[in-house]
Amino acid sequence: MEVVDTKEGYNFKLTGNKTFAVLTGNDNAVFCPFCYRALNESDDKCTNCGKNIPQVIYYHGEDDTWIASGNE
């Protein structure tokens, strides 16, 4: 599990078994949820930061963070 830094103007989109960042109001293009580099939905790993695309990103209310899971 890893903390995801959210970026204003983006949301998360589950595509198959991967969760990408997408622009709010436009989920046609996907981005790495860690560094926000443009990717293809078929990518399993970010070509910029080298991190695996997580299976799910969920909100952890106790400490107000977003957590990526399944990207080991």
PDB file of C-alpha atoms in Angstrom:
ATOM      1  CA  MET A   1       0.000   0.000   0.000  1.00  0.00           C
ATOM      2  CA  GLU A   2       1.181   3.481  -0.817  1.00  0.00           C
ATOM      3  CA  VAL A   3      -0.159   6.983  -0.204  1.00  0.00           C
ATOM      4  CA  VAL A   4      -1.282   8.763  -3.370  1.00  0.00           C
ATOM      5  CA  ASP A   5      -0.880  12.538  -3.568  1.00  0.00           C
ATOM      6  CA  THR A   6      -4.049  13.888  -5.148  1.00  0.00           C
ATOM      7  CA  LYS A   7      -3.789  16.643  -7.725  1.00  0.00           C
ATOM      8  CA  GLU A   8      -6.480  19.279  -8.150  1.00  0.00           C
ATOM      9  CA  GLY A   9      -8.588  18.767 -11.249  1.00  0.00           C
ATOM     10  CA  TYR A  10      -8.200  14.970 -11.279  1.00  0.00           C
ATOM     11  CA  ASN A  11     -10.297  12.020 -10.106  1.00  0.00           C
ATOM     12  CA  PHE A  12      -9.646   8.292 -10.151  1.00  0.00           C
ATOM     13  CA  LYS A  13     -11.082   5.804 -12.652  1.00  0.00           C
ATOM     14  CA  LEU A  14     -11.162   2.024 -12.289  1.00  0.00           C
ATOM     15  CA  THR A  15     -10.464   0.373 -15.648  1.00  0.00           C
ATOM     16  CA  GLY A  16     -10.504  -3.405 -15.502  1.00  0.00           C
ATOM     17  CA  ASN A  17      -8.158  -4.254 -12.644  1.00  0.00           C
ATOM     18  CA  LYS A  18      -6.246  -0.930 -12.664  1.00  0.00           C
ATOM     19  CA  THR A  19      -7.014   2.521 -11.277  1.00  0.00           C
ATOM     20  CA  PHE A  20      -5.781   5.571 -13.187  1.00  0.00           C
ATOM     21  CA  ALA A  21      -6.062   9.302 -12.612  1.00  0.00           C
ATOM     22  CA  VAL A  22      -8.355  11.139 -15.051  1.00  0.00           C
ATOM     23  CA  LEU A  23      -9.168  14.779 -15.608  1.00  0.00           C
ATOM     24  CA  THR A  24     -12.362  15.852 -13.877  1.00  0.00           C
ATOM     25  CA  GLY A  25     -15.140  15.781 -16.454  1.00  0.00           C
ATOM     26  CA  ASN A  26     -13.017  14.005 -19.083  1.00  0.00           C
ATOM     27  CA  ASP A  27     -12.196  10.365 -18.440  1.00  0.00           C
ATOM     28  CA  ASN A  28     -11.105   9.621 -22.021  1.00  0.00           C
ATOM     29  CA  ALA A  29      -7.395  10.088 -21.227  1.00  0.00           C
ATOM     30  CA  VAL A  30      -5.709   8.279 -18.326  1.00  0.00           C
ATOM     31  CA  PHE A  31      -2.739   9.331 -16.216  1.00  0.00           C
ATOM     32  CA  CYS A  32      -0.425   7.762 -13.666  1.00  0.00           C
ATOM     33  CA  PRO A  33      -2.000   8.292 -10.216  1.00  0.00           C
ATOM     34  CA  PHE A  34       1.463   8.940  -8.751  1.00  0.00           C
ATOM     35  CA  CYS A  35       3.165  11.379 -11.162  1.00  0.00           C
ATOM     36  CA  TYR A  36       0.233  12.266 -13.483  1.00  0.00           C
ATOM     37  CA  ARG A  37       2.051  11.372 -16.699  1.00  0.00           C
ATOM     38  CA  ALA A  38      -0.243  10.489 -19.637  1.00  0.00           C
ATOM     39  CA  LEU A  39      -0.540   6.719 -20.157  1.00  0.00           C
ATOM     40  CA  ASN A  40      -2.449   4.154 -22.168  1.00  0.00           C
ATOM     41  CA  GLU A  41      -5.114   2.032 -20.458  1.00  0.00           C
ATOM     42  CA  SER A  42      -3.102  -1.035 -21.467  1.00  0.00           C
ATOM     43  CA  ASP A  43      -0.049   0.128 -19.453  1.00  0.00           C
ATOM     44  CA  ASP A  44       0.652  -1.807 -16.270  1.00  0.00           C
ATOM     45  CA  LYS A  45       3.549   0.410 -15.215  1.00  0.00           C
ATOM     46  CA  CYS A  46       4.244   4.132 -15.555  1.00  0.00           C
ATOM     47  CA  THR A  47       6.896   4.936 -18.139  1.00  0.00           C
ATOM     48  CA  ASN A  48       7.891   8.048 -16.171  1.00  0.00           C
ATOM     49  CA  CYS A  49       8.078   7.135 -12.459  1.00  0.00           C
ATOM     50  CA  GLY A  50       8.321   3.349 -12.902  1.00  0.00           C
ATOM     51  CA  LYS A  51       5.536   2.542 -10.428  1.00  0.00           C
ATOM     52  CA  ASN A  52       2.992  -0.183 -11.116  1.00  0.00           C
ATOM     53  CA  ILE A  53      -0.553   1.024 -11.732  1.00  0.00           C
ATOM     54  CA  PRO A  54      -2.587   0.096  -8.619  1.00  0.00           C
ATOM     55  CA  GLN A  55      -5.630  -2.161  -8.620  1.00  0.00           C
ATOM     56  CA  VAL A  56      -7.601   0.182  -6.382  1.00  0.00           C
ATOM     57  CA  ILE A  57      -7.227   3.594  -4.762  1.00  0.00           C
ATOM     58  CA  TYR A  58      -9.376   4.239  -1.721  1.00  0.00           C
ATOM     59  CA  TYR A  59      -9.941   7.086   0.719  1.00  0.00           C
ATOM     60  CA  HIS A  60      -8.658   6.604   4.266  1.00  0.00           C
ATOM     61  CA  GLY A  61     -10.754   8.993   6.348  1.00  0.00           C
ATOM     62  CA  GLU A  62      -8.869   8.651   9.629  1.00  0.00           C
ATOM     63  CA  ASP A  63      -5.886  10.602   8.290  1.00  0.00           C
ATOM     64  CA  ASP A  64      -7.472  12.164   5.165  1.00  0.00           C
ATOM     65  CA  THR A  65      -5.307  10.302   2.639  1.00  0.00           C
ATOM     66  CA  TRP A  66      -5.782   8.260  -0.529  1.00  0.00           C
ATOM     67  CA  ILE A  67      -4.175   4.808  -0.488  1.00  0.00           C
ATOM     68  CA  ALA A  68      -3.117   2.721  -3.521  1.00  0.00           C
ATOM     69  CA  SER A  69      -3.421  -1.016  -3.063  1.00  0.00           C
ATOM     70  CA  GLY A  70      -2.332  -3.923  -5.217  1.00  0.00           C
ATOM     71  CA  ASN A  71       0.560  -2.173  -6.971  1.00  0.00           C
ATOM     72  CA  GLU A  72       3.383  -4.139  -5.416  1.00  0.00           C
TER      73      GLU A  72
END
